[in-house]
Tab-separated table of C-alpha atoms and ligand atoms in Angstrom:
chain	number	residue	atom	x	y	z
A	1	MET	CA	-14.246	37.668	-1.174
A	2	ARG	CA	-16.083	35.018	0.827
A	3	VAL	CA	-14.878	31.746	-0.626
A	4	LEU	CA	-16.344	28.302	0.069
A	5	VAL	CA	-13.689	25.643	-0.561
A	6	THR	CA	-15.010	22.117	-1.079
A	7	GLY	CA	-12.351	19.496	-0.417
A	8	GLY	CA	-10.313	22.188	1.352
A	9	ALA	CA	-8.662	19.710	3.728
A	10	GLY	CA	-7.052	17.803	0.842
A	11	TYR	CA	-3.578	18.156	-0.613
A	12	ILE	CA	-4.197	20.996	-3.084
A	13	GLY	CA	-7.071	22.483	-1.086
A	14	SER	CA	-5.032	22.948	2.101
A	15	HIS	CA	-2.271	24.812	0.254
A	16	THR	CA	-4.900	26.979	-1.421
A	17	LEU	CA	-6.484	27.870	1.943
A	18	LEU	CA	-3.186	29.423	3.047
A	19	GLU	CA	-2.843	31.454	-0.153
A	20	LEU	CA	-6.461	32.641	0.084
A	21	MET	CA	-6.172	33.645	3.732
A	22	GLY	CA	-2.831	35.312	3.022
A	23	GLN	CA	-4.602	37.494	0.448
A	24	GLY	CA	-7.327	38.473	2.915
A	25	HIS	CA	-10.161	36.271	1.632
A	26	GLU	CA	-12.694	34.895	4.117
A	27	VAL	CA	-12.697	31.135	3.812
A	28	CYS	CA	-14.985	28.251	4.755
A	29	VAL	CA	-14.231	24.577	4.089
A	30	LEU	CA	-16.742	21.863	3.216
A	31	ASP	CA	-15.112	18.425	3.369
A	32	SER	CA	-16.227	14.887	4.206
A	33	TYR	CA	-12.640	13.954	5.243
A	34	ILE	CA	-12.937	10.783	3.162
A	35	ASN	CA	-9.352	11.336	1.985
A	36	SER	CA	-7.984	13.855	4.480
A	37	SER	CA	-7.545	14.637	8.147
A	38	LYS	CA	-9.104	17.370	10.271
A	39	GLU	CA	-5.614	17.989	11.640
A	40	VAL	CA	-4.860	19.773	8.345
A	41	LEU	CA	-7.222	22.591	9.273
A	42	ASN	CA	-5.590	23.014	12.706
A	43	ARG	CA	-2.251	23.439	10.973
A	44	VAL	CA	-3.663	25.889	8.447
A	45	ARG	CA	-5.166	27.927	11.302
A	46	THR	CA	-1.825	28.014	13.144
A	47	LEU	CA	0.184	28.886	10.038
A	48	SER	CA	-2.195	31.608	8.880
A	49	ASN	CA	-3.039	32.914	12.321
A	50	GLY	CA	-6.436	33.468	10.759
A	51	HIS	CA	-10.091	32.575	11.140
A	52	LEU	CA	-11.255	29.555	9.173
A	53	THR	CA	-14.706	28.018	9.442
A	54	ASP	CA	-15.485	24.493	8.361
A	55	HIS	CA	-18.409	22.188	7.756
A	56	GLU	CA	-18.123	18.424	7.737
A	57	GLY	CA	-20.287	17.159	4.890
A	58	ASP	CA	-20.491	15.416	1.554
A	59	VAL	CA	-20.967	17.350	-1.685
A	60	ARG	CA	-23.523	14.725	-2.738
A	61	HIS	CA	-25.780	15.635	0.188
A	62	THR	CA	-28.164	18.518	-0.420
A	63	ALA	CA	-28.611	19.248	3.286
A	64	ALA	CA	-24.847	19.608	3.826
A	65	LEU	CA	-24.523	21.897	0.809
A	66	ASP	CA	-27.493	24.027	1.823
A	67	ARG	CA	-26.201	24.369	5.389
A	68	ALA	CA	-22.804	25.585	4.172
A	69	MET	CA	-24.389	27.996	1.671
A	70	ASP	CA	-26.843	29.435	4.203
A	71	ASP	CA	-24.313	29.777	7.037
A	72	PHE	CA	-21.474	31.201	4.967
A	73	ALA	CA	-23.190	32.929	1.994
A	74	PRO	CA	-20.176	32.633	-0.340
A	75	ASP	CA	-19.365	35.030	-3.180
A	76	ALA	CA	-17.495	32.225	-4.937
A	77	VAL	CA	-16.737	28.515	-4.624
A	78	ILE	CA	-13.503	26.635	-5.279
A	79	HIS	CA	-14.433	23.015	-5.937
A	80	PHE	CA	-11.700	20.518	-5.066
A	81	ALA	CA	-13.869	17.787	-3.530
A	82	GLY	CA	-13.603	14.682	-5.646
A	83	LEU	CA	-12.065	11.275	-6.107
A	84	LYS	CA	-8.799	11.116	-8.055
A	85	ALA	CA	-7.348	7.604	-8.262
A	86	VAL	CA	-7.265	6.503	-11.896
A	87	GLY	CA	-7.052	2.741	-11.151
A	88	GLU	CA	-9.855	2.868	-8.588
A	89	SER	CA	-12.056	4.754	-11.074
A	90	GLU	CA	-11.911	1.780	-13.470
A	91	GLU	CA	-13.112	-0.548	-10.687
A	92	ASP	CA	-15.802	1.786	-9.336
A	93	PRO	CA	-17.051	3.908	-12.240
A	94	LEU	CA	-20.435	4.675	-10.666
A	95	GLY	CA	-18.799	5.825	-7.449
A	96	TYR	CA	-16.586	8.179	-9.455
A	97	TYR	CA	-19.424	9.583	-11.568
A	98	ASP	CA	-21.499	9.968	-8.416
A	99	VAL	CA	-18.921	12.086	-6.573
A	100	ASN	CA	-17.179	13.904	-9.420
A	101	VAL	CA	-20.185	14.594	-11.652
A	102	GLY	CA	-23.145	14.233	-9.251
A	103	GLY	CA	-21.294	16.216	-6.569
A	104	THR	CA	-20.626	19.041	-9.030
A	105	LEU	CA	-24.262	19.061	-10.167
A	106	GLY	CA	-25.555	19.245	-6.585
A	107	LEU	CA	-23.072	21.977	-5.749
A	108	LEU	CA	-24.235	24.126	-8.688
A	109	LYS	CA	-27.874	23.692	-7.653
A	110	ALA	CA	-27.010	24.777	-4.104
A	111	MET	CA	-25.099	27.784	-5.470
A	112	ASP	CA	-28.032	28.749	-7.676
A	113	ARG	CA	-30.346	28.601	-4.681
A	114	VAL	CA	-28.345	31.291	-2.839
A	115	GLY	CA	-27.390	33.292	-5.929
A	116	CYS	CA	-23.688	32.405	-5.904
A	117	GLY	CA	-22.515	32.514	-9.541
A	118	LYS	CA	-18.733	32.016	-9.541
A	119	ILE	CA	-16.850	28.742	-9.376
A	120	ILE	CA	-13.237	27.647	-9.840
A	121	PHE	CA	-13.093	23.961	-10.749
A	122	SER	CA	-10.259	21.432	-10.235
A	123	SER	CA	-9.991	19.854	-13.627
A	124	SER	CA	-7.079	17.833	-14.889
A	125	ALA	CA	-4.750	17.586	-17.875
A	126	THR	CA	-5.945	14.007	-18.056
A	127	VAL	CA	-9.021	15.325	-19.959
A	128	TYR	CA	-6.795	15.565	-23.076
A	129	GLY	CA	-5.835	11.883	-23.362
A	130	GLU	CA	-3.261	10.582	-25.847
A	131	PRO	CA	-1.512	13.664	-27.308
A	132	VAL	CA	-2.328	14.595	-30.890
A	133	TYR	CA	0.392	17.253	-30.489
A	134	LEU	CA	2.474	18.632	-27.626
A	135	PRO	CA	2.467	20.866	-25.716
A	136	TYR	CA	-1.242	20.525	-25.095
A	137	ASP	CA	-3.063	23.826	-25.474
A	138	GLU	CA	-6.666	24.270	-24.361
A	139	ALA	CA	-7.909	23.632	-27.921
A	140	HIS	CA	-6.349	20.153	-27.984
A	141	PRO	CA	-8.989	17.414	-28.481
A	142	THR	CA	-10.347	15.996	-25.220
A	143	GLN	CA	-10.433	12.205	-25.290
A	144	PRO	CA	-9.658	10.999	-21.771
A	145	THR	CA	-8.445	7.414	-21.501
A	146	SER	CA	-9.769	6.653	-17.991
A	147	VAL	CA	-13.080	6.756	-16.147
A	148	TYR	CA	-11.527	9.370	-13.849
A	149	GLY	CA	-10.655	11.558	-16.837
A	150	ARG	CA	-14.140	11.190	-18.287
A	151	THR	CA	-15.741	12.243	-14.975
A	152	LYS	CA	-13.594	15.400	-15.015
A	153	LEU	CA	-14.508	16.172	-18.631
A	154	MET	CA	-18.180	15.547	-17.931
A	155	ALA	CA	-18.052	17.899	-14.933
A	156	GLU	CA	-16.395	20.514	-17.176
A	157	ASN	CA	-19.278	20.112	-19.640
A	158	VAL	CA	-21.872	20.527	-16.879
A	159	LEU	CA	-20.122	23.696	-15.684
A	160	THR	CA	-19.851	25.050	-19.223
A	161	ASP	CA	-23.554	24.530	-19.937
A	162	TRP	CA	-24.481	26.047	-16.553
A	163	ALA	CA	-22.460	29.186	-17.332
A	164	LYS	CA	-23.827	29.360	-20.876
A	165	ALA	CA	-27.425	29.302	-19.680
A	166	ASN	CA	-26.911	32.399	-17.550
A	167	PRO	CA	-24.563	35.086	-18.795
A	168	GLN	CA	-23.882	36.333	-15.256
A	169	LYS	CA	-22.180	33.067	-14.208
A	170	THR	CA	-18.471	32.276	-14.298
A	171	ALA	CA	-16.800	28.864	-14.315
A	172	VAL	CA	-12.997	28.806	-14.416
A	173	LEU	CA	-11.812	25.321	-15.348
A	174	LEU	CA	-8.230	24.811	-14.168
A	175	ARG	CA	-6.597	21.843	-15.882
A	176	TYR	CA	-3.783	20.893	-13.528
A	177	PHE	CA	-0.794	18.961	-14.769
A	178	ASN	CA	1.167	16.995	-12.103
A	179	PRO	CA	1.046	18.772	-8.716
A	180	VAL	CA	3.979	18.010	-6.409
A	181	GLY	CA	5.814	19.617	-3.485
A	182	SER	CA	4.755	21.071	-0.169
A	183	HIS	CA	4.297	24.308	1.716
A	184	PRO	CA	7.630	25.913	2.748
A	185	SER	CA	6.706	25.490	6.430
A	186	ALA	CA	6.825	21.682	5.966
A	187	GLN	CA	3.666	21.633	8.105
A	188	ILE	CA	1.294	20.674	5.328
A	189	GLY	CA	1.874	18.381	2.375
A	190	GLU	CA	0.635	15.351	0.478
A	191	ASP	CA	-0.437	12.507	2.750
A	192	PRO	CA	-1.686	9.532	0.733
A	193	SER	CA	-3.835	7.254	2.890
A	194	ASP	CA	-2.730	4.130	1.020
A	195	ILE	CA	0.174	3.030	-1.182
A	196	PRO	CA	0.884	6.162	-3.254
A	197	ASN	CA	-0.302	6.011	-6.869
A	198	ASN	CA	1.770	9.009	-7.876
A	199	LEU	CA	5.490	9.235	-8.464
A	200	MET	CA	6.602	11.967	-6.049
A	201	PRO	CA	4.958	10.686	-2.858
A	202	PHE	CA	6.206	7.201	-3.720
A	203	ILE	CA	9.807	8.395	-4.104
A	204	ALA	CA	9.467	10.346	-0.835
A	205	GLN	CA	8.294	7.220	1.001
A	206	VAL	CA	11.258	5.245	-0.368
A	207	ALA	CA	13.604	8.014	0.813
A	208	VAL	CA	12.150	7.928	4.313
A	209	GLY	CA	12.420	4.126	4.478
A	210	LYS	CA	8.710	3.261	4.299
A	211	ARG	CA	9.137	1.459	0.939
A	212	SER	CA	12.107	-0.563	-0.292
A	213	HIS	CA	12.344	0.769	-3.844
A	214	LEU	CA	10.597	2.663	-6.605
A	215	SER	CA	9.208	0.680	-9.535
A	216	ILE	CA	9.893	2.589	-12.744
A	217	PHE	CA	6.911	1.818	-14.943
A	218	GLY	CA	8.674	1.201	-18.246
A	219	ASP	CA	11.960	2.476	-19.697
A	220	ASP	CA	11.096	1.795	-23.337
A	221	TYR	CA	9.021	4.902	-24.107
A	222	ASP	CA	9.896	7.142	-27.017
A	223	THR	CA	11.536	9.715	-24.724
A	224	PRO	CA	15.215	10.677	-24.334
A	225	ASP	CA	15.890	8.195	-21.479
A	226	GLY	CA	12.940	5.865	-22.170
A	227	THR	CA	10.958	6.810	-19.030
A	228	GLY	CA	7.720	8.819	-18.927
A	229	GLN	CA	7.862	12.609	-18.960
A	230	ARG	CA	5.467	14.858	-17.033
A	231	ASP	CA	4.981	18.571	-16.465
A	232	TYR	CA	5.349	18.740	-12.661
A	233	ILE	CA	3.926	21.838	-11.018
A	234	HIS	CA	4.687	23.022	-7.481
A	235	VAL	CA	1.541	22.905	-5.363
A	236	VAL	CA	2.141	26.442	-4.058
A	237	ASP	CA	2.210	27.738	-7.652
A	238	LEU	CA	-0.996	25.804	-8.252
A	239	ALA	CA	-2.573	27.272	-5.103
A	240	ARG	CA	-1.626	30.787	-6.275
A	241	ALA	CA	-3.354	30.073	-9.590
A	242	HIS	CA	-6.666	29.666	-7.707
A	243	VAL	CA	-6.370	33.021	-5.996
A	244	MET	CA	-5.590	34.682	-9.332
A	245	ALA	CA	-8.460	32.798	-10.972
A	246	LEU	CA	-10.806	34.326	-8.388
A	247	ASP	CA	-9.656	37.797	-9.423
A	248	TYR	CA	-10.234	36.829	-13.060
A	249	ALA	CA	-13.718	35.509	-12.198
A	250	ALA	CA	-14.615	38.800	-10.547
A	251	SER	CA	-14.481	40.565	-13.919
A	252	HIS	CA	-15.285	37.807	-16.459
A	253	GLN	CA	-18.341	35.736	-17.313
A	254	GLY	CA	-18.772	32.378	-18.998
A	255	ALA	CA	-16.778	29.143	-18.760
A	256	ARG	CA	-13.135	28.965	-19.778
A	257	PRO	CA	-10.461	26.258	-19.413
A	258	PHE	CA	-6.862	27.086	-18.457
A	259	ASN	CA	-3.821	24.823	-18.383
A	260	ILE	CA	-1.892	25.100	-15.138
A	261	GLY	CA	1.579	23.718	-15.770
A	262	THR	CA	5.117	24.971	-16.223
A	263	GLY	CA	5.834	24.243	-19.913
A	264	GLN	CA	8.810	22.084	-18.871
A	265	ASN	CA	8.738	18.331	-18.374
A	266	TYR	CA	10.977	15.818	-16.588
A	267	SER	CA	11.358	12.071	-16.923
A	268	VAL	CA	10.975	9.560	-14.099
A	269	LYS	CA	14.747	9.112	-14.005
A	270	GLU	CA	15.277	12.879	-13.856
A	271	MET	CA	12.821	13.103	-10.945
A	272	VAL	CA	14.661	10.351	-9.091
A	273	SER	CA	18.033	12.108	-9.582
A	274	ALA	CA	16.599	15.443	-8.466
A	275	PHE	CA	15.109	13.843	-5.362
A	276	GLU	CA	18.392	12.088	-4.524
A	277	LYS	CA	20.069	15.496	-4.615
A	278	ALA	CA	17.436	16.955	-2.271
A	279	CYS	CA	17.504	14.161	0.316
A	280	GLY	CA	21.178	13.169	0.046
A	281	LYS	CA	20.275	9.474	-0.256
A	282	GLN	CA	20.160	6.974	-3.070
A	283	ILE	CA	16.662	5.927	-4.190
A	284	PRO	CA	16.710	2.220	-5.148
A	285	THR	CA	14.743	1.602	-8.357
A	286	LYS	CA	13.620	-1.414	-10.397
A	287	VAL	CA	12.315	-1.173	-13.934
A	288	THR	CA	8.981	-2.957	-14.335
A	289	PRO	CA	6.598	-3.196	-17.317
A	290	ARG	CA	4.640	-0.107	-18.344
A	291	ARG	CA	1.577	0.823	-16.268
A	292	ALA	CA	-1.629	0.322	-18.264
A	293	GLY	CA	-3.006	3.553	-19.703
A	294	ASP	CA	0.196	5.605	-19.188
A	295	ILE	CA	1.178	8.175	-21.802
A	296	ALA	CA	4.855	8.675	-22.799
A	297	SER	CA	4.981	12.458	-22.433
A	298	MET	CA	2.777	15.265	-21.197
A	299	LEU	CA	3.562	18.953	-21.444
A	300	ALA	CA	1.495	22.103	-20.888
A	301	ASP	CA	1.195	25.191	-22.996
A	302	ALA	CA	0.303	27.526	-20.122
A	303	SER	CA	0.374	30.729	-22.164
A	304	ARG	CA	-3.379	31.351	-21.850
A	305	ALA	CA	-3.162	31.426	-18.031
A	306	LYS	CA	-0.316	33.904	-18.279
A	307	ALA	CA	-2.061	36.147	-20.817
A	308	GLU	CA	-5.529	36.167	-19.258
A	309	ILE	CA	-5.067	35.429	-15.552
A	310	GLY	CA	-1.548	36.815	-15.178
A	311	TRP	CA	-0.361	33.525	-13.662
A	312	SER	CA	2.823	31.614	-14.373
A	313	ALA	CA	4.832	29.118	-12.362
A	314	THR	CA	7.760	30.456	-10.340
A	315	HIS	CA	9.052	27.387	-8.480
A	316	THR	CA	11.883	25.221	-9.812
A	317	LEU	CA	12.348	21.460	-9.799
A	318	ASP	CA	14.708	21.880	-6.829
A	319	ASP	CA	11.931	23.699	-4.933
A	320	MET	CA	9.596	20.782	-5.674
A	321	THR	CA	11.954	18.057	-4.457
A	322	ALA	CA	13.367	20.004	-1.480
A	323	SER	CA	9.917	20.926	-0.141
A	324	THR	CA	8.621	17.365	-0.615
A	325	TRP	CA	11.595	16.047	1.332
A	326	ALA	CA	11.205	18.673	4.078
A	327	TRP	CA	7.555	17.646	4.539
A	328	GLN	CA	8.144	13.882	4.317
A	329	SER	CA	11.196	13.829	6.589
A	330	THR	CA	9.550	15.898	9.329
A	331	ASN	CA	6.164	14.132	8.988
A	332	PRO	CA	7.103	10.532	8.060
A	333	ASN	CA	3.583	9.383	8.951
A	334	GLY	CA	1.822	12.361	7.419
A	335	TYR	CA	-0.829	13.860	9.704
A	336	ASP	CA	-1.104	10.749	11.938
B	1	NAD	P1	-7.291	15.062	-2.133
B	1	NAD	O1	-7.911	13.711	-2.115
B	1	NAD	O2	-6.115	15.315	-1.262
B	1	NAD	O3	-8.387	16.169	-1.792
B	1	NAD	C1	-9.751	16.006	-2.103
B	1	NAD	C2	-10.556	16.408	-0.872
B	1	NAD	O4	-11.934	16.249	-1.176
B	1	NAD	C3	-10.253	15.551	0.349
B	1	NAD	O5	-10.087	16.362	1.492
B	1	NAD	C4	-11.495	14.661	0.480
B	1	NAD	O6	-11.748	14.285	1.819
B	1	NAD	C5	-12.562	15.553	-0.110
B	1	NAD	N1	-13.708	14.821	-0.664
B	1	NAD	C6	-13.674	13.751	-1.488
B	1	NAD	N2	-14.925	13.366	-1.796
B	1	NAD	C7	-15.764	14.223	-1.144
B	1	NAD	C8	-17.166	14.358	-1.077
B	1	NAD	N3	-17.988	13.501	-1.724
B	1	NAD	N4	-17.683	15.364	-0.344
B	1	NAD	C9	-16.886	16.230	0.323
B	1	NAD	N5	-15.531	16.137	0.316
B	1	NAD	C10	-14.988	15.147	-0.429
B	1	NAD	O7	-6.948	15.398	-3.659
B	1	NAD	P2	-6.124	16.600	-4.283
B	1	NAD	O8	-4.884	16.041	-4.871
B	1	NAD	O9	-6.044	17.720	-3.326
B	1	NAD	O10	-7.080	16.957	-5.485
B	1	NAD	C11	-8.067	17.952	-5.387
B	1	NAD	C12	-8.839	18.024	-6.683
B	1	NAD	O11	-7.930	18.270	-7.740
B	1	NAD	C13	-9.578	16.741	-7.056
B	1	NAD	O12	-10.831	17.099	-7.589
B	1	NAD	C14	-8.710	16.103	-8.101
B	1	NAD	O13	-9.455	15.343	-9.018
B	1	NAD	C15	-8.100	17.318	-8.779
B	1	NAD	N6	-6.800	17.056	-9.397
B	1	NAD	C16	-5.797	16.513	-8.656
B	1	NAD	C17	-4.561	16.240	-9.259
B	1	NAD	C18	-3.456	15.571	-8.483
B	1	NAD	O14	-2.588	14.949	-9.109
B	1	NAD	N7	-3.402	15.683	-7.168
B	1	NAD	C19	-4.376	16.547	-10.612
B	1	NAD	C20	-5.424	17.121	-11.330
B	1	NAD	C21	-6.637	17.369	-10.703
B	2	WQD	C1	4.088	10.128	-13.301
B	2	WQD	C2	5.122	9.298	-14.057
B	2	WQD	C3	4.472	7.013	-14.364
B	2	WQD	C4	4.554	5.967	-10.103
B	2	WQD	C5	-1.872	10.981	-12.549
B	2	WQD	C6	-3.284	11.007	-13.046
B	2	WQD	C7	-3.635	12.395	-13.481
B	2	WQD	C8	-3.351	13.419	-12.394
B	2	WQD	C9	-1.976	13.281	-11.860
B	2	WQD	C10	-5.332	13.789	-11.111
B	2	WQD	C11	4.521	8.356	-15.096
B	2	WQD	C12	5.679	7.106	-13.471
B	2	WQD	C13	4.627	6.639	-11.304
B	2	WQD	C14	5.482	4.926	-9.819
B	2	WQD	C15	6.512	5.343	-11.961
B	2	WQD	N1	-4.210	13.254	-11.251
B	2	WQD	N2	5.600	6.339	-12.217
B	2	WQD	N3	6.433	4.676	-10.771
B	2	WQD	O1	0.062	9.200	-14.252
B	2	WQD	O2	0.985	11.435	-14.967
B	2	WQD	O3	-1.025	11.358	-13.615
B	2	WQD	O4	-1.710	11.925	-11.484
B	2	WQD	O5	-5.961	14.461	-11.895
B	2	WQD	O6	-4.977	12.388	-13.807
B	2	WQD	O7	-3.397	10.123	-14.142
B	2	WQD	O8	1.123	10.776	-12.564
B	2	WQD	O9	2.614	10.533	-10.653
B	2	WQD	O10	1.193	8.559	-11.337
B	2	WQD	O11	3.090	9.252	-12.791
B	2	WQD	O12	7.402	5.044	-12.779
B	2	WQD	O13	5.455	4.277	-8.771
B	2	WQD	O14	5.789	8.461	-13.110
B	2	WQD	O15	4.556	5.906	-15.223
B	2	WQD	O16	5.406	8.296	-16.174
B	2	WQD	P1	0.305	10.599	-13.954
B	2	WQD	P2	1.973	9.756	-11.741
């Protein structure tokens, strides 16, 4: 298939490019590089030994979208381009709605113009909000607790209505849990441009000496060791899910959400211990008050993805920590 990948230079996008090219898909990237480096694409080209075209452009700009659609004529789009920092979304709600909802709307219009009717969308488990029950299945109520989460849910709704209005269209809504880890080559990985918001890259930067210690955001949750539990998913498993979702989209119509997680969760303290084992160093920690808006536990029921897409996670926690360490220790300054 000819696949246009918006946000393809980002953390999840870059890993997905390699999986797509490995499966023989023709790939084109559309990225503004607002949160990524062009160096990523050089590394993907070297690792895949394949042909990859790219367009620099913003998904909010009609001309950039039209140029990519006309030049590449995709059969399907994977839509990663978006903003993802929960805290920042509270300070800049309009900016987040503009990119995450407006960008999706513009993309669909551009797809309609060239008759491209299949899209895989990067949604998030954050659309569920405070758990009514766990594990979350796709029928769990969606009541996101952040602006970021509401932009993702709103984009899901736009995609669902778009698919409903034309029975030939397909929108696969992948609700990712907590992506971590790196490609086994250690050549591509997560490269936060600022102080990391997320746990894994923060631990990795402590291990490499860039930060003095990890703040554990609360140890008084109703969990076995008091720290927050998450369903961490290896980014290569997540990337594989996109390739399998494309196969699903080839023979299905309509919009459908799928949880992409492992069905196993780990606490902050368990993640720290696992990382210490991988890097052979102690990670200094300090317990601080809870982070506003955090949930005690998250856990995926990923049985729908297994039953309908044929996808399930194969990587272990050790794979997640070892690959993160391999990437961080060989690229202490990311792509710089
Ligand atoms: P990322 O920031 O590494 O990648 C996003 C990419 O999109 C970047 O290359 C960035 O430059 C590009 N981009 C941003 N705004 C753009 C715009 N207006 N036009 C064109 N390109 C633009 O993030 P990621 O972790 O790879 O996440 C990818 C997607 O997955 C996002 O939509 C995010 O909301 C979603 N998601 C991420 C996580 C996570 O924890 N990483 C979890 C659930 C969902
Ligand atoms: C994991 C656990 C923290 C950092 C966020 C978004 C979500 C999704 C994934 C995009 C929690 C604890 C963290 C630190 C800590 N992104 N923690 N010290 O909050 O589950 O999800 O990223 O869609 O939408 O909300 O992930 O990695 O920030 O936190 O103690 O320095 O680690 O409290 O329990 P989160 P996270």
